[in-house]
XYZ file of C-alpha atoms in Angstrom:
597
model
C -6.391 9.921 -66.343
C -9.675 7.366 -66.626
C -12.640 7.576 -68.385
C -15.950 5.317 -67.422
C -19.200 4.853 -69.633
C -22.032 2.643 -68.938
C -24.908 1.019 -71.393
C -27.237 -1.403 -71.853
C -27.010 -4.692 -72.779
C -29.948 -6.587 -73.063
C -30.256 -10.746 -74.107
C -28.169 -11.583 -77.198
C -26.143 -8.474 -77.674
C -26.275 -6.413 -80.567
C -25.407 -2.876 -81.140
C -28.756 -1.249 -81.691
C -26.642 2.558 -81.577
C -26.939 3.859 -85.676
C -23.014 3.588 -86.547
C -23.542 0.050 -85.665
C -19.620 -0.645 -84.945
C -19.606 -3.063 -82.546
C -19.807 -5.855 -85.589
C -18.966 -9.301 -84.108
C -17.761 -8.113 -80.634
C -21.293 -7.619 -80.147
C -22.310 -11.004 -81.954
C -23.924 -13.151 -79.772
C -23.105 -14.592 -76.286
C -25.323 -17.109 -76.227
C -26.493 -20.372 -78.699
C -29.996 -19.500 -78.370
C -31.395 -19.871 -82.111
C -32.179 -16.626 -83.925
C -35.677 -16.087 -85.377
C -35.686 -15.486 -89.361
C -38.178 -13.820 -90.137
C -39.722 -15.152 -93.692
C -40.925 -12.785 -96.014
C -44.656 -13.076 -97.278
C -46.132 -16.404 -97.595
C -43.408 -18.470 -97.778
C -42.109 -17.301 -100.958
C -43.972 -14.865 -102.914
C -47.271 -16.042 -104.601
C -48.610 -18.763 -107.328
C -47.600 -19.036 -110.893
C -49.915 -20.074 -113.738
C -49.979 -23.724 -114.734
C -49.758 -27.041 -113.284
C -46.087 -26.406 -112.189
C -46.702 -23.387 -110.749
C -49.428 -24.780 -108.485
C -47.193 -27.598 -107.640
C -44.751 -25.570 -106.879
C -46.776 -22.826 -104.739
C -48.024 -26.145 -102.868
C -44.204 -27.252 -101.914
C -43.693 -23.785 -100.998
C -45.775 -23.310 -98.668
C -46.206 -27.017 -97.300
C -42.525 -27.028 -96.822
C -42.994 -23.003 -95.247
C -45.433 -24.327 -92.558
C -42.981 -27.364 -91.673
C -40.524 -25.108 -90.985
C -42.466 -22.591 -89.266
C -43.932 -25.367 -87.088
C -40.355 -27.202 -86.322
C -38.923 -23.730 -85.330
C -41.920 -22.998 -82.633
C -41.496 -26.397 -81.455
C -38.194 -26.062 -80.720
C -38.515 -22.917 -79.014
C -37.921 -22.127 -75.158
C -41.222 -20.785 -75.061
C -42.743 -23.917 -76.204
C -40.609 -26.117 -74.375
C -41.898 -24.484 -71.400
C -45.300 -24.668 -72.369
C -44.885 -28.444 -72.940
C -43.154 -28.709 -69.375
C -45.505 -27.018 -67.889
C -48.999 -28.690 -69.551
C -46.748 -32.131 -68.479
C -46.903 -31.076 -64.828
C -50.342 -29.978 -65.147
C -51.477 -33.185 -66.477
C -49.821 -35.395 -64.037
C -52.162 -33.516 -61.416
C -55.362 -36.219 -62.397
C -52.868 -39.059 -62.111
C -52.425 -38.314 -58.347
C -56.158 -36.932 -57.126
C -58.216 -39.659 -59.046
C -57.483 -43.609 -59.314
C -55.472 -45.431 -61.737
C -56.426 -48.579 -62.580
C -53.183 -49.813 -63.166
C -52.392 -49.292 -59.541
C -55.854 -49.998 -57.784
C -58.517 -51.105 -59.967
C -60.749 -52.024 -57.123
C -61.369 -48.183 -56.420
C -61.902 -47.071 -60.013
C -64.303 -49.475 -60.419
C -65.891 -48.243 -56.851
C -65.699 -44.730 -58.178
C -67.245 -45.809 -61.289
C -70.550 -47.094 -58.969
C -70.034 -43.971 -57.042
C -70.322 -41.540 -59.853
C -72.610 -42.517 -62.668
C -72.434 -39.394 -64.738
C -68.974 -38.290 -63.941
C -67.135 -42.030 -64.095
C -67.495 -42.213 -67.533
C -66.713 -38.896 -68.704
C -63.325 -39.730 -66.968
C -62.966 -42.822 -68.466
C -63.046 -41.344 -71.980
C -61.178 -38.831 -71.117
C -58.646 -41.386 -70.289
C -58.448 -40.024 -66.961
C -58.319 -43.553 -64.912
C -55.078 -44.138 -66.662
C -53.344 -40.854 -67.292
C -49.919 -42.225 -67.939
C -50.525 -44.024 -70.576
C -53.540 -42.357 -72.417
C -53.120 -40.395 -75.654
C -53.216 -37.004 -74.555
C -50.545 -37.545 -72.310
C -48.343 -39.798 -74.691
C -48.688 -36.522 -76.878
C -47.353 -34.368 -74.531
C -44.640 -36.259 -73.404
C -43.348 -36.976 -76.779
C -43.502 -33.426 -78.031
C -41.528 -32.340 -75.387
C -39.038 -34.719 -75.678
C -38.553 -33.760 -79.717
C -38.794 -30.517 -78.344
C -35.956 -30.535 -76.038
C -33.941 -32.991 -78.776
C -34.696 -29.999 -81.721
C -33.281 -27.492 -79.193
C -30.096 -29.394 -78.108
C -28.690 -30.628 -81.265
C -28.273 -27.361 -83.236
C -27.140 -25.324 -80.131
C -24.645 -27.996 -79.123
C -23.101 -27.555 -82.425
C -23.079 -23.563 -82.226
C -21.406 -24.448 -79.028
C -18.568 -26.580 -80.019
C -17.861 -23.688 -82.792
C -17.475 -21.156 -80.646
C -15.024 -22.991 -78.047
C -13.114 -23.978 -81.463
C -13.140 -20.422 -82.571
C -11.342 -17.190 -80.876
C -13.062 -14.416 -79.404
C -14.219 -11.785 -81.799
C -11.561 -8.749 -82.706
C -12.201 -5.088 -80.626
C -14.882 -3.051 -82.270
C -13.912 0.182 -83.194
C -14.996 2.552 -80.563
C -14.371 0.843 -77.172
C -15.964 3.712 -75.908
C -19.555 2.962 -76.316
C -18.947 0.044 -74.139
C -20.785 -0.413 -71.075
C -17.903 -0.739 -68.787
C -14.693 1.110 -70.212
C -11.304 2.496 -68.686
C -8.187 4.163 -70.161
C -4.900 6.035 -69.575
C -1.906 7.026 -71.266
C 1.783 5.430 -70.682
C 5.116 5.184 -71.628
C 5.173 1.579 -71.669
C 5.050 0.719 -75.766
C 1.939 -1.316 -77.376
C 3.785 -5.107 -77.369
C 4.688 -4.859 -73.558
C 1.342 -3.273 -72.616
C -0.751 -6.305 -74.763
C 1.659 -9.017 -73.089
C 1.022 -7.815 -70.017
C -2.685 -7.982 -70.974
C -2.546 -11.502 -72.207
C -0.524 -12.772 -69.345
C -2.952 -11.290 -66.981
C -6.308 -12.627 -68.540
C -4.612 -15.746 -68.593
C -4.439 -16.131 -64.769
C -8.211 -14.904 -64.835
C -9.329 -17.774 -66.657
C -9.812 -15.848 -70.028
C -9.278 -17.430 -73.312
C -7.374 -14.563 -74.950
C -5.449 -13.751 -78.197
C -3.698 -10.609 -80.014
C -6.273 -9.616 -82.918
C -4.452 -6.259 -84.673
C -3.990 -3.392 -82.047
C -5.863 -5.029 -79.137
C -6.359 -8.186 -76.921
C -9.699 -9.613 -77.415
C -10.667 -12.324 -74.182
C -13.642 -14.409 -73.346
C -14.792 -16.085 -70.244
C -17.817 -17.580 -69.327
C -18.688 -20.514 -71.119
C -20.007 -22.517 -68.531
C -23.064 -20.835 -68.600
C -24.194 -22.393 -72.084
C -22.307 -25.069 -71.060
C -25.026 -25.820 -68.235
C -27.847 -24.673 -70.176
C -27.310 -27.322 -72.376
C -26.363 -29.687 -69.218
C -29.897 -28.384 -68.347
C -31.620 -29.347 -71.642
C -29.538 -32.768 -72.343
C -30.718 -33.739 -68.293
C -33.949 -33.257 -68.793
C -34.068 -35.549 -71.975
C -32.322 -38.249 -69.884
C -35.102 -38.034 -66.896
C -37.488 -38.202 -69.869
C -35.909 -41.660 -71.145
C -35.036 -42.870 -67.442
C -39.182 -42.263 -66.867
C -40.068 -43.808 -70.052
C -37.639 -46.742 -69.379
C -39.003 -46.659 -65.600
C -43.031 -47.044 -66.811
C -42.598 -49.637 -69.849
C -40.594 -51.915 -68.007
C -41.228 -51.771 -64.205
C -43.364 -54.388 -61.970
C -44.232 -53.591 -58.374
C -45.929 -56.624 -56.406
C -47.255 -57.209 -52.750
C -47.397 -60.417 -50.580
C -48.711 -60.668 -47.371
C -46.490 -63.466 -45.474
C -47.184 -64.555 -41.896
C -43.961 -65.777 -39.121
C -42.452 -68.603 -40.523
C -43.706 -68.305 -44.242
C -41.676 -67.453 -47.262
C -41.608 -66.394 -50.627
C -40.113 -66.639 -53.802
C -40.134 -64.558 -56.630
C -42.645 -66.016 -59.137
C -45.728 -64.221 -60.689
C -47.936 -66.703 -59.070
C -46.504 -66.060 -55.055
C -47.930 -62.446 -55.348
C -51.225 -61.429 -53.977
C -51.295 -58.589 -56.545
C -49.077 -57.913 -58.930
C -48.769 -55.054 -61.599
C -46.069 -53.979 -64.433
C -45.006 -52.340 -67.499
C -46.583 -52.722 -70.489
C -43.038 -54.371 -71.968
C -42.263 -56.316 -68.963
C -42.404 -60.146 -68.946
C -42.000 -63.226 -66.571
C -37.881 -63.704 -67.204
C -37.603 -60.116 -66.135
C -38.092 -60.902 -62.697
C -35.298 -60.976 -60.225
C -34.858 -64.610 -59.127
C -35.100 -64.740 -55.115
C -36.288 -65.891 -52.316
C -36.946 -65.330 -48.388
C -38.653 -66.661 -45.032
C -40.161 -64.503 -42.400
C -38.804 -65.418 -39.146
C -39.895 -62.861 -36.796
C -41.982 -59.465 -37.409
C -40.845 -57.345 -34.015
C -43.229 -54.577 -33.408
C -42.594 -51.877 -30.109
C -44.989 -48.689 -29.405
C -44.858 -45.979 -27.164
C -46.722 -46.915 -23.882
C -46.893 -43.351 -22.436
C -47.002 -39.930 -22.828
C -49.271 -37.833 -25.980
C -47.782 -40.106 -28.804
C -49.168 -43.331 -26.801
C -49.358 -45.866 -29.584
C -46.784 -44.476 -31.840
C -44.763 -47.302 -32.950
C -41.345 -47.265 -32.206
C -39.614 -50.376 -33.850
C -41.264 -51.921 -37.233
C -38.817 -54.595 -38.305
C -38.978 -58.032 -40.258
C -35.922 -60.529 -39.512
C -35.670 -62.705 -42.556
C -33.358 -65.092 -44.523
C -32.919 -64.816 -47.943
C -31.265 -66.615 -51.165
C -30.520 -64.593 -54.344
C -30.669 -66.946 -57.490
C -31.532 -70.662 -57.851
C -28.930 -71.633 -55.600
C -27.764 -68.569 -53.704
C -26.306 -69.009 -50.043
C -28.677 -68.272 -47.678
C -28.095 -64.836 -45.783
C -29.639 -63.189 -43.045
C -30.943 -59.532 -42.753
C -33.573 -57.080 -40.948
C -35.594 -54.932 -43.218
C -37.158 -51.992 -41.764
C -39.436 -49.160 -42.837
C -37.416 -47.191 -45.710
C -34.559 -49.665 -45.241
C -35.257 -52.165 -48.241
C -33.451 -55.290 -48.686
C -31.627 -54.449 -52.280
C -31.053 -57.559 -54.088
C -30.472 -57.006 -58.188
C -32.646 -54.622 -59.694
C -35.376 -55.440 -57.181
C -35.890 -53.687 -53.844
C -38.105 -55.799 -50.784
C -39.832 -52.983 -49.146
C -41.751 -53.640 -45.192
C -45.249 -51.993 -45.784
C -47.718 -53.122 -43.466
C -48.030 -55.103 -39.864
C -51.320 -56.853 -39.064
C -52.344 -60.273 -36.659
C -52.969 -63.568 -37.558
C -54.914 -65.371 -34.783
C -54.234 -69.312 -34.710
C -58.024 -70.932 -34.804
C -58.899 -74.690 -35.401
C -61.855 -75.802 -36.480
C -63.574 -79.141 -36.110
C -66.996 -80.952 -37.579
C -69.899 -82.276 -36.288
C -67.868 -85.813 -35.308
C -64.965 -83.368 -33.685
C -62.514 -84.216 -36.409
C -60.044 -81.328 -37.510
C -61.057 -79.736 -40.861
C -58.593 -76.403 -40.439
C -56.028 -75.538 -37.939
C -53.682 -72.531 -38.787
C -53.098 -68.842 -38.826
C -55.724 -66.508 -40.549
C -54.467 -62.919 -41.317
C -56.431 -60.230 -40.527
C -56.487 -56.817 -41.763
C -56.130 -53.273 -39.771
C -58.859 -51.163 -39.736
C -57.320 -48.475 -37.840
C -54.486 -47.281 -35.688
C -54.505 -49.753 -32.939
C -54.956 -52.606 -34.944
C -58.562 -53.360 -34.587
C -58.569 -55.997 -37.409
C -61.265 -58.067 -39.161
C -61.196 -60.558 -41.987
C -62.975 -64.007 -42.309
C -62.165 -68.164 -41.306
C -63.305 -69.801 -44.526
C -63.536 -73.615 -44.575
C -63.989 -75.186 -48.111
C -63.474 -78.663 -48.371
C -63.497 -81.810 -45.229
C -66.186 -80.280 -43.343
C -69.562 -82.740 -42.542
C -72.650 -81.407 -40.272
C -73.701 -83.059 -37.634
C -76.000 -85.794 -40.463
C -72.519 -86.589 -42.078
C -73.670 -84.295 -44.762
C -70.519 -81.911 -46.578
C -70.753 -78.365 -46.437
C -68.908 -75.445 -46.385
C -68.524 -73.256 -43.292
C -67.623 -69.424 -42.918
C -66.720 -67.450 -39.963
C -66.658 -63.499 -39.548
C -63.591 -62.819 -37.952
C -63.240 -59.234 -35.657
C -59.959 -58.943 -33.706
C -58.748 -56.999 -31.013
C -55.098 -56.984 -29.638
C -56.024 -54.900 -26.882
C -59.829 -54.837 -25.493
C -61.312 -51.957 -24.234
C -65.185 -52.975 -24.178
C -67.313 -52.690 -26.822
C -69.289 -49.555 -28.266
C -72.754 -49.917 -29.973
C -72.120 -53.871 -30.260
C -68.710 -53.462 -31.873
C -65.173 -54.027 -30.155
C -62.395 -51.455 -30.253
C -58.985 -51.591 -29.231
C -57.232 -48.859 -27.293
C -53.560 -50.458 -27.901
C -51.860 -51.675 -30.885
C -49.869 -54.343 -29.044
C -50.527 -57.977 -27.514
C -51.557 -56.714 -24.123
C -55.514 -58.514 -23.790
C -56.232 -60.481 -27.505
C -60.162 -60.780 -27.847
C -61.596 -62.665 -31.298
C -65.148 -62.234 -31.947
C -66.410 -64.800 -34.413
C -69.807 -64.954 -35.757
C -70.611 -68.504 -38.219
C -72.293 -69.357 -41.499
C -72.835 -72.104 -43.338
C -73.679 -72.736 -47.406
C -71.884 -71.776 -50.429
C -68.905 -69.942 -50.262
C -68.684 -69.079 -54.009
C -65.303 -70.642 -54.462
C -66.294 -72.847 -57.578
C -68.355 -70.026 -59.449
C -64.953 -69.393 -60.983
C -65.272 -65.681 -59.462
C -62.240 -64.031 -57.895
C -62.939 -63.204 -54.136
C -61.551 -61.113 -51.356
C -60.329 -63.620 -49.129
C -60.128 -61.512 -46.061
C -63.993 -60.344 -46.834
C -66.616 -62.982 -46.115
C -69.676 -62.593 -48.543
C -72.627 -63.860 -47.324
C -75.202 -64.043 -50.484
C -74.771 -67.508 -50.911
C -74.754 -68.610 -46.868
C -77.036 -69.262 -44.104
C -76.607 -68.272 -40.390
C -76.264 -70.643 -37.466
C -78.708 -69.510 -35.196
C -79.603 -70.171 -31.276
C -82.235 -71.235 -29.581
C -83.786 -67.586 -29.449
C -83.411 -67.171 -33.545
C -80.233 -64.677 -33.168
C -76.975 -65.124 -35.341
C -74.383 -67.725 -33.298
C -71.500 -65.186 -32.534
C -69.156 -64.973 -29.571
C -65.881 -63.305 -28.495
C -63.436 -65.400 -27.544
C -59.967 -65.370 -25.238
C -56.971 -67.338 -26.210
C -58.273 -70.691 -25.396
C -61.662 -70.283 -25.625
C -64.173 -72.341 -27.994
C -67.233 -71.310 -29.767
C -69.580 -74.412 -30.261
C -71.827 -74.420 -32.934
C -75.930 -75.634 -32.614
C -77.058 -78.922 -33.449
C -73.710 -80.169 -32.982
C -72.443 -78.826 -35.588
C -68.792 -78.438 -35.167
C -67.014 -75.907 -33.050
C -64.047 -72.918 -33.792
C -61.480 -72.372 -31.125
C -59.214 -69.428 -30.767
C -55.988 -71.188 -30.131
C -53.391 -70.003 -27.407
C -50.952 -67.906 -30.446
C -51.401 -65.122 -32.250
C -48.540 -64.711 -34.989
C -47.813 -61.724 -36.711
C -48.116 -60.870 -40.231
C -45.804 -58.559 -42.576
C -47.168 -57.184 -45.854
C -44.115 -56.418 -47.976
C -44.176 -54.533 -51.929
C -41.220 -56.009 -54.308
C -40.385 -53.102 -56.698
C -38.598 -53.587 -60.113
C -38.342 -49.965 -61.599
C -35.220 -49.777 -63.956
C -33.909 -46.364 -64.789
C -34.069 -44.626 -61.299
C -30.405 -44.325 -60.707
C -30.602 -42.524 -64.160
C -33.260 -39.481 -63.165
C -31.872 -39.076 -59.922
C -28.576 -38.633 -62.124
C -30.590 -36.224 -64.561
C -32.301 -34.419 -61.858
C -29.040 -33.342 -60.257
C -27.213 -32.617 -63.363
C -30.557 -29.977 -64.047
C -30.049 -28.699 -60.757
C -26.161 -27.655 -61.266
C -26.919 -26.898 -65.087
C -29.932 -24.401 -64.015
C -27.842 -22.616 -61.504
C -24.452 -22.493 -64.338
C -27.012 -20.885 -66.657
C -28.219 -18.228 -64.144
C -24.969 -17.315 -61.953
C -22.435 -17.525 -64.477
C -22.075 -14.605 -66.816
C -21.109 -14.500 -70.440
C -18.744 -12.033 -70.825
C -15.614 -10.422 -73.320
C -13.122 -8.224 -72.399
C -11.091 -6.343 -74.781
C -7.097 -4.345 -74.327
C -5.782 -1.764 -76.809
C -2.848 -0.369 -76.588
C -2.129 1.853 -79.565
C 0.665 4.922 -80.025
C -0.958 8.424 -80.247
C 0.234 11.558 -81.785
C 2.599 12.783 -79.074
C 3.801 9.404 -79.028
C 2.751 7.722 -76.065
C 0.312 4.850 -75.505
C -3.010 4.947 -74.901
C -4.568 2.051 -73.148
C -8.181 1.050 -73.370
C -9.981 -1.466 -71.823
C -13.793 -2.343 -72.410
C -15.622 -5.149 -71.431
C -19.229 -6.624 -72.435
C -21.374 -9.419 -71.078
C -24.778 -10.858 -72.085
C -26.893 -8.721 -70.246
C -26.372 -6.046 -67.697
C -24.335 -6.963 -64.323
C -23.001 -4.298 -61.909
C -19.783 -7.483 -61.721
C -19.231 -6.591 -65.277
C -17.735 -2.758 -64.191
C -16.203 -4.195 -60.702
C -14.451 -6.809 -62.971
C -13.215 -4.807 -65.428
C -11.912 -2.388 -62.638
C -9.836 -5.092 -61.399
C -8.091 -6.375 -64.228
C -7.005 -2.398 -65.068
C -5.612 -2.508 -62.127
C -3.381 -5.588 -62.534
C -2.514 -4.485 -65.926
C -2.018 -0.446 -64.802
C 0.881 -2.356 -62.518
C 2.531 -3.758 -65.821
C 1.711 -0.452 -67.583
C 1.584 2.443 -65.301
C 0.339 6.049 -66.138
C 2.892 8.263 -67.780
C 5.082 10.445 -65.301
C 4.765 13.776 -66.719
C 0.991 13.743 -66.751
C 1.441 12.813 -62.940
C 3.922 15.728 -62.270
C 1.423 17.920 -64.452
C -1.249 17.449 -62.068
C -1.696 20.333 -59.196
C -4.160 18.550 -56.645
C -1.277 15.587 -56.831
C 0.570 15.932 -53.732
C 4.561 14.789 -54.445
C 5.053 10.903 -53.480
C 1.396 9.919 -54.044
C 0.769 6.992 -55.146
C -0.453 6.148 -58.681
C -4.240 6.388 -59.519
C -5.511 3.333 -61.508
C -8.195 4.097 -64.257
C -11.286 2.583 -62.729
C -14.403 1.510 -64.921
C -17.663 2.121 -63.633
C -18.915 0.349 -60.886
C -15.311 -0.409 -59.870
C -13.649 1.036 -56.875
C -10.438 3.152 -57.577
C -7.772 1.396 -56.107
């Protein structure tokens, strides 16, 4: 015969029924921390005296520490402090940092004269490393360490301890099954050992029953959970205080090495110095770009690579390689990503007695799809007018790989490759602001300080020039001359950010962790076999997990039926029964939820 009974079982289990008789089989399944409630005001109220006062004041000082510590190291407020972390990363990514582009916070500072600097008290233009977010961060992280170290411990005692002894009335289980056989008590709680033992259980003989546990790996990737989020937290940390990320725009047959003053910008961690840098070098040898000539996705580039040889350390061998877009060249800790493409027409430029003052490549920046560039020729020192007088001369620069006509007076280009090259110059003259000490764009020609050439009708000297062409200047002057090359320019970012292989470690051990702590079920399983008053043995089986599965039951059901083999039901009861036809096989006790076999 079988019996089945079903319950609740709700978070850490308890036995909320009034006999209460459950004891420690219903202890809990979990490490979660148990709220203590404390009585009054920390301890009652104040004495008379000095002493008394005193004491009332460690009291409840020491109270409203602990209070504090134990909602800080709560789920709840771990998930709070997760959650207010995500939220304030949100600024970091609409509005600009100035630790990675100063230029626009300081344009969004002209742009917004009431609203910059709210944000800039609010710390807003550098989010990562303001106070508010600092806060955060670390509260989290003593958080998560106030969570893991106490339940850690629980953990280790309860995989050095045995599972708790049957509670008295298996009955009130929430899965239960039982039956009566001639097999005696010893044979029917080996049986029950051996079997829980090929089912993974960690099992022992406590008095008149076999008490079994399985599940552990769900705390076990909780805390995997909690301890991987504390590592992405020090791997981020780590990351921001000591990484540098740099960008250097090098033209075809240029190099660079891997010095603080090489970079066109350059940016790090507040703990990062010069001997952190990864010594290297390399040389640009060809940029190869290819684009789609036909079809809807005309212009789409196809190949964006950068051939290049490169030495790692002082006196490295010289290697060759071909970085591409998301293929970086790896060399240490440092990682040689290919950003950006852009032209570099080859001008010279000569003075008013047709001597040479600049010959070279001048790299010009995109302005859109098809490469429609601009930037400026700037000539500082060797130039003389046409009186033998030195001066300074300035050229705007507008370049088009590809002509297709011009629209309102500017030039566009309808391809991004080298199919009909067109530079428009138009020249100045004066003060180029190089010895005010001022930084300056040098692909942006500011004209404050300089004077136009003009024609004989008044108008601005400007022309557009083919490969080949020259662009005299009045009075002779001098004259610019859009040579017959055009190199090609690659704008690459060096990134130094220790601590990444770490959070992409921690990330994936949260992942598995997460899913340990939500699939796999906490769970105890208890055998009795005791002798009743006829003689024969009654067998029980109960089972209890951490909260309510419909596995629990179907479980249970199975291993009564691998133990019912060991243990079969008595005979006579069988014979005993009328709807039993003779030769039938033998029913085994099911729990609920279980199928009878």
């Amino acid at each position: 015969m079988s019996d089945t009974r079903s319950g609740d079982v709700h978070g850490e289990t308890t036995d909320t029924t009034p006999d209460g008789d459950l004891g420690a089989a219903g202890s809990q399944l979990s490490t979660a921390p148990v709220e203590v409630a404390m009585p009054g005001s920390f301890g009652g109220s104040r004495t008379p005296g000095a002493l008394g006062w005193i004491t009332w004041a460690a009291r409840e000082v020491i109270g409203w520490v602990r209070w504090f510590w134990r909602q800080l190291t709560s789920m709840r407020v771990a998930l709070i402090l997760l959650f207010l972390l995500s939220l304030g990363a949100i600024p970091g990514s609409l509005i600009p940092q100035s630790g990675t582009d100063a230029l626009k916070v300081r344009d969004f500072m002209d742009a917004h004269k009431t609203l910059g600097p709210v944000y800039e008290k609010l710390g807003l233009f550098h989010v990562y490393s303001s106070v508010w977010f600092s806060a955060i961060y670390i509260l989290l992280f003593v958080s998560l360490i106030g969570c893991i170290v106490p339940r850690t411990w629980q953990f280790v005692g309860q995989l050095r301890g045995r599972p708790p002894a049957a509670p008295k009335r298996l009955t009130r289980l929430p899965a239960y099954a039982t039956w009566r056989t001639d097999t005696g008590p010893e044979q029917v709680r080996e049986a029950a050992l051996k079997v829980l033992g090929q089912r993974r259980f960690r099992a022992h003989v406590a008095g008149d029953a076999v008490a079994a546990e399985k599940g552990y790996l769900r705390e076990l990737g909780n805390l995997a959970f909690h301890i991987a989020l504390v590592v992405m937290l020090i791997a981020f940390a780590w990351g921001q205080l000591y990484k540098s990320e740099g960008n250097k725009l090098i033209i075809e047959g240029d190099g660079f090495a891997n010095t603080l003053t090489q970079y066109d910008d350059f940016k790090s961690g507040n703990l990062f110095t010069d001997d952190d840098l990864v010594p290297f070098s390399f040389d640009l040898k060809k940029f190869t770009g290819t684009y789609e000539r036909t079809g809807p996705n005309k212009g789409t580039p196809r190949t964006y690579q950068a051939d290049i040889s490169y030495s790692a350390g002082a006196y490295g061998k010289e290697k060759k390689t071909t970085i591409k877009v998301n293929e970086p060249l790896e060399i240490g800790d440092a990682k040689v990503y290919l950003v950006s493409h852009g032209y570099a027409p080859v001008v010279t430029v000569r003075d008013g007695r047709g001597g040479v003052v600049f010959r070279g490549p001048v790299p010009l920046l995109p302005i859109d799809s098809n490469v429609t560039s601009q930037g400026a020729v700037k000539v500082y020192d060797g130039y003389r007018d046409a009186q033998g007088r030195t001066d300074q001369l300035g050229f705007a620069a507008f370049f088009v790989p590809t002509f297709a006509g011009a629209g309102k007076g500017t030039m566009f280009s309808q391809f991004p490759a080298l199919d009909y090259p067109v530079l428009a110059v138009s020249a100045y003259h004066g003060d180029l602001g190089v010895n005010a000490g001022i930084p300056q764009n040098v692909y942006q020609l500011n004209t404050k300080n300089l004077k136009p050439f003009k024609d004989s009708k008044g108008d601005l000297v400007k022309a557009r020039l083919l490969p080949g062409e020259t662009m005299r200047l009045p009075g002779g002057n001098g004259s610019i001359t859009f040579d017959k090359q055009v190199k090609e320019w690659a704008g690459f970012q060096i990134v130094q950010q220790p601590g990444t292989g770490w959070a992409l470690g921690g990330a994936v051990v949260a992942i598995f962790g997460l899913a340990g702590s939500l699939f796999i079920q906490r769970r105890r399983v208890w055998v009795r076999a005791t002798t009743g008053a006829d003689g024969v043995t009654v067998v029980e089986m109960a089972g209890l997990g951490r909260s309510e599965s419909a596995k629990l039951p179907e479980e249970l059901g199975d291993l009564a039926a691998l133990v019912h083999e060991q243990a079969p039901t008595k005979t006579d009861e069988q014979d005993a029964d009328p709807d039993r036809e003779p030769g039938a096989a033998t029913p085994v006790p099911a729990a609920e939820g279980a199928q009878k076999k």
